[in-house]
mmCIF file with all atom_site columns, C-alpha atoms in Angstrom:
data_model
loop_
_atom_site.group_PDB
_atom_site.id
_atom_site.type_symbol
_atom_site.label_atom_id
_atom_site.label_alt_id
_atom_site.label_comp_id
_atom_site.label_asym_id
_atom_site.label_entity_id
_atom_site.label_seq_id
_atom_site.pdbx_PDB_ins_code
_atom_site.Cartn_x
_atom_site.Cartn_y
_atom_site.Cartn_z
_atom_site.occupancy
_atom_site.B_iso_or_equiv
_atom_site.pdbx_formal_charge
_atom_site.auth_seq_id
_atom_site.auth_comp_id
_atom_site.auth_asym_id
_atom_site.auth_atom_id
_atom_site.pdbx_PDB_model_num
ATOM 1  C CA . MET A 1 1  ? 14.346  -9.157  3.024   1.00 96.00 ? 782 MET A CA 1
ATOM 2  C CA . PHE A 1 2  ? 13.485  -5.255  2.363   1.00 97.00 ? 783 PHE A CA 1
ATOM 3  C CA . THR A 1 3  ? 9.871   -4.510  4.001   1.00 98.00 ? 784 THR A CA 1
ATOM 4  C CA . HIS A 1 4  ? 7.809   -1.271  2.807   1.00 98.00 ? 785 HIS A CA 1
ATOM 5  C CA . VAL A 1 5  ? 5.207   -0.170  5.286   1.00 98.00 ? 786 VAL A CA 1
ATOM 6  C CA . VAL A 1 6  ? 2.664   2.337   4.133   1.00 98.00 ? 787 VAL A CA 1
ATOM 7  C CA . LEU A 1 7  ? 0.071   3.893   6.295   1.00 98.00 ? 788 LEU A CA 1
ATOM 8  C CA . MET A 1 8  ? -3.368  5.413   4.499   1.00 98.00 ? 789 MET A CA 1
ATOM 9  C CA . LYS A 1 9  ? -5.487  7.878   5.676   1.00 98.00 ? 790 LYS A CA 1
ATOM 10 C CA . PHE A 1 10 ? -8.758  7.945   3.500   1.00 98.00 ? 791 PHE A CA 1
ATOM 11 C CA . ALA A 1 11 ? -10.403 11.805  2.766   1.00 98.00 ? 792 ALA A CA 1
ATOM 12 C CA . ASP A 1 12 ? -13.712 8.966   2.960   1.00 97.00 ? 793 ASP A CA 1
ATOM 13 C CA . ALA A 1 13 ? -12.353 5.864   5.023   1.00 94.00 ? 794 ALA A CA 1
ATOM 14 C CA . ALA A 1 14 ? -15.274 4.265   3.003   1.00 96.00 ? 795 ALA A CA 1
ATOM 15 C CA . ASP A 1 15 ? -12.492 4.238   0.204   1.00 98.00 ? 796 ASP A CA 1
ATOM 16 C CA . ALA A 1 16 ? -10.053 1.680   2.074   1.00 98.00 ? 797 ALA A CA 1
ATOM 17 C CA . ALA A 1 17 ? -12.047 -0.998  2.085   1.00 98.00 ? 798 ALA A CA 1
ATOM 18 C CA . LYS A 1 18 ? -11.863 -1.170  -1.811  1.00 98.00 ? 799 LYS A CA 1
ATOM 19 C CA . ALA A 1 19 ? -8.480  -0.410  -1.746  1.00 98.00 ? 800 ALA A CA 1
ATOM 20 C CA . LYS A 1 20 ? -7.191  -2.950  0.196   1.00 98.00 ? 801 LYS A CA 1
ATOM 21 C CA . SER A 1 21 ? -8.942  -5.298  -1.842  1.00 98.00 ? 802 SER A CA 1
ATOM 22 C CA . LEU A 1 22 ? -6.737  -3.213  -5.352  1.00 98.00 ? 803 LEU A CA 1
ATOM 23 C CA . LEU A 1 23 ? -3.755  -3.401  -3.344  1.00 98.00 ? 804 LEU A CA 1
ATOM 24 C CA . GLU A 1 24 ? -3.912  -7.024  -2.877  1.00 98.00 ? 805 GLU A CA 1
ATOM 25 C CA . GLY A 1 25 ? -4.665  -7.923  -6.137  1.00 98.00 ? 806 GLY A CA 1
ATOM 26 C CA . LEU A 1 26 ? -1.667  -6.609  -7.029  1.00 98.00 ? 807 LEU A CA 1
ATOM 27 C CA . ALA A 1 27 ? 0.570   -9.683  -4.896  1.00 98.00 ? 808 ALA A CA 1
ATOM 28 C CA . SER A 1 28 ? -0.681  -11.966 -7.800  1.00 97.00 ? 809 SER A CA 1
ATOM 29 C CA . THR A 1 29 ? 0.931   -9.824  -10.263 1.00 97.00 ? 810 THR A CA 1
ATOM 30 C CA . ILE A 1 30 ? 3.680   -8.270  -9.770  1.00 98.00 ? 811 ILE A CA 1
ATOM 31 C CA . ASP A 1 31 ? 6.836   -10.843 -8.999  1.00 98.00 ? 812 ASP A CA 1
ATOM 32 C CA . GLU A 1 32 ? 8.602   -8.326  -6.708  1.00 98.00 ? 813 GLU A CA 1
ATOM 33 C CA . ILE A 1 33 ? 6.178   -8.522  -4.128  1.00 98.00 ? 814 ILE A CA 1
ATOM 34 C CA . ALA A 1 34 ? 7.867   -11.547 -1.827  1.00 98.00 ? 815 ALA A CA 1
ATOM 35 C CA . THR A 1 35 ? 5.326   -10.422 0.714   1.00 98.00 ? 816 THR A CA 1
ATOM 36 C CA . LEU A 1 36 ? 1.608   -8.738  0.882   1.00 98.00 ? 817 LEU A CA 1
ATOM 37 C CA . THR A 1 37 ? 0.372   -7.585  3.924   1.00 98.00 ? 818 THR A CA 1
ATOM 38 C CA . VAL A 1 38 ? -3.189  -5.545  3.801   1.00 98.00 ? 819 VAL A CA 1
ATOM 39 C CA . ALA A 1 39 ? -5.121  -4.510  6.701   1.00 98.00 ? 820 ALA A CA 1
ATOM 40 C CA . LEU A 1 40 ? -8.206  -2.067  7.900   1.00 98.00 ? 821 LEU A CA 1
ATOM 41 C CA . ASP A 1 41 ? -7.657  0.249   10.746  1.00 98.00 ? 822 ASP A CA 1
ATOM 42 C CA . THR A 1 42 ? -10.443 -1.180  13.270  1.00 97.00 ? 823 THR A CA 1
ATOM 43 C CA . LEU A 1 43 ? -10.837 0.644   16.075  1.00 97.00 ? 824 LEU A CA 1
ATOM 44 C CA . ARG A 1 44 ? -10.820 3.954   14.567  1.00 94.00 ? 825 ARG A CA 1
ATOM 45 C CA . THR A 1 45 ? -8.933  6.340   17.178  1.00 96.00 ? 826 THR A CA 1
ATOM 46 C CA . PRO A 1 46 ? -8.568  9.945   16.295  1.00 95.00 ? 827 PRO A CA 1
ATOM 47 C CA . VAL A 1 47 ? -5.013  8.656   15.882  1.00 96.00 ? 828 VAL A CA 1
ATOM 48 C CA . SER A 1 48 ? -5.897  6.080   14.127  1.00 97.00 ? 829 SER A CA 1
ATOM 49 C CA . TYR A 1 49 ? -5.011  5.274   10.157  1.00 98.00 ? 830 TYR A CA 1
ATOM 50 C CA . ASP A 1 50 ? -6.978  4.164   7.534   1.00 98.00 ? 831 ASP A CA 1
ATOM 51 C CA . LEU A 1 51 ? -5.206  1.635   5.871   1.00 98.00 ? 832 LEU A CA 1
ATOM 52 C CA . CYS A 1 52 ? -1.788  -0.787  6.279   1.00 98.00 ? 833 CYS A CA 1
ATOM 53 C CA . MET A 1 53 ? 0.031   -2.176  3.759   1.00 98.00 ? 834 MET A CA 1
ATOM 54 C CA . ILE A 1 54 ? 3.134   -4.410  4.481   1.00 98.00 ? 835 ILE A CA 1
ATOM 55 C CA . SER A 1 55 ? 5.162   -5.883  1.420   1.00 98.00 ? 836 SER A CA 1
ATOM 56 C CA . THR A 1 56 ? 8.415   -7.582  1.480   1.00 98.00 ? 837 THR A CA 1
ATOM 57 C CA . HIS A 1 57 ? 11.008  -7.475  -1.321  1.00 98.00 ? 838 HIS A CA 1
ATOM 58 C CA . THR A 1 58 ? 14.379  -9.199  -1.827  1.00 98.00 ? 839 THR A CA 1
ATOM 59 C CA . ASP A 1 59 ? 16.068  -5.662  -2.349  1.00 98.00 ? 840 ASP A CA 1
ATOM 60 C CA . ALA A 1 60 ? 15.736  -2.243  -2.422  1.00 97.00 ? 841 ALA A CA 1
ATOM 61 C CA . ASP A 1 61 ? 16.036  -2.633  -6.921  1.00 98.00 ? 842 ASP A CA 1
ATOM 62 C CA . ALA A 1 62 ? 12.918  -4.913  -6.223  1.00 98.00 ? 843 ALA A CA 1
ATOM 63 C CA . LEU A 1 63 ? 10.842  -2.690  -3.968  1.00 98.00 ? 844 LEU A CA 1
ATOM 64 C CA . ARG A 1 64 ? 11.549  0.062   -6.513  1.00 98.00 ? 845 ARG A CA 1
ATOM 65 C CA . ALA A 1 65 ? 10.488  -2.759  -9.622  1.00 98.00 ? 846 ALA A CA 1
ATOM 66 C CA . TYR A 1 66 ? 7.085   -3.094  -7.676  1.00 98.00 ? 847 TYR A CA 1
ATOM 67 C CA . GLN A 1 67 ? 7.072   1.017   -7.029  1.00 98.00 ? 848 GLN A CA 1
ATOM 68 C CA . SER A 1 68 ? 7.274   1.702   -10.792 1.00 98.00 ? 849 SER A CA 1
ATOM 69 C CA . HIS A 1 69 ? 5.520   -1.966  -12.146 1.00 98.00 ? 850 HIS A CA 1
ATOM 70 C CA . PRO A 1 70 ? 2.390   -0.450  -14.695 1.00 98.00 ? 851 PRO A CA 1
ATOM 71 C CA . ALA A 1 71 ? 0.171   -2.170  -12.344 1.00 98.00 ? 852 ALA A CA 1
ATOM 72 C CA . HIS A 1 72 ? 1.774   -0.093  -9.099  1.00 98.00 ? 853 HIS A CA 1
ATOM 73 C CA . LEU A 1 73 ? 0.908   2.814   -10.853 1.00 98.00 ? 854 LEU A CA 1
ATOM 74 C CA . GLU A 1 74 ? -2.648  2.205   -12.080 1.00 98.00 ? 855 GLU A CA 1
ATOM 75 C CA . VAL A 1 75 ? -3.673  1.300   -8.480  1.00 98.00 ? 856 VAL A CA 1
ATOM 76 C CA . ALA A 1 76 ? -1.761  4.518   -7.415  1.00 98.00 ? 857 ALA A CA 1
ATOM 77 C CA . GLY A 1 77 ? -3.439  6.357   -9.399  1.00 98.00 ? 858 GLY A CA 1
ATOM 78 C CA . TRP A 1 78 ? -6.571  6.009   -8.496  1.00 98.00 ? 859 TRP A CA 1
ATOM 79 C CA . LEU A 1 79 ? -5.191  6.136   -4.372  1.00 98.00 ? 860 LEU A CA 1
ATOM 80 C CA . LYS A 1 80 ? -3.549  8.863   -4.489  1.00 98.00 ? 861 LYS A CA 1
ATOM 81 C CA . PRO A 1 81 ? -6.363  11.729  -4.696  1.00 98.00 ? 862 PRO A CA 1
ATOM 82 C CA . ARG A 1 82 ? -8.408  9.290   -2.053  1.00 98.00 ? 863 ARG A CA 1
ATOM 83 C CA . LEU A 1 83 ? -5.787  10.110  0.019   1.00 98.00 ? 864 LEU A CA 1
ATOM 84 C CA . ALA A 1 84 ? -6.021  12.440  3.081   1.00 98.00 ? 865 ALA A CA 1
ATOM 85 C CA . ALA A 1 85 ? -2.627  11.722  3.973   1.00 98.00 ? 866 ALA A CA 1
ATOM 86 C CA . ARG A 1 86 ? -0.327  9.074   4.215   1.00 98.00 ? 867 ARG A CA 1
ATOM 87 C CA . VAL A 1 87 ? 3.194   8.103   5.545   1.00 98.00 ? 868 VAL A CA 1
ATOM 88 C CA . VAL A 1 88 ? 6.168   5.671   4.677   1.00 98.00 ? 869 VAL A CA 1
ATOM 89 C CA . VAL A 1 89 ? 8.692   3.022   5.956   1.00 98.00 ? 870 VAL A CA 1
ATOM 90 C CA . ASP A 1 90 ? 11.299  1.720   4.548   1.00 98.00 ? 871 ASP A CA 1
ATOM 91 C CA . TYR A 1 91 ? 14.017  -1.210  5.701   1.00 98.00 ? 872 TYR A CA 1
#
């Protein structure tokens, strides 16, 4: 299993809830997603990010297929202009 972890900080934290909904919708659309968890930060500390997404894929090729899928690209197009920061770990 290959795991993809993304933390997102939004310019407007209110966008995080819509982002969560959009990202969760990808699980039923993209076959290369084995599992998907999306969570919003609840403590909102000065060092917190607003959203954490963890997806699993059978391998790195499945992750790349997910990343290039038209549904993912559409969501990414909505997300990118709203992000203040994003960090990713793949393992």
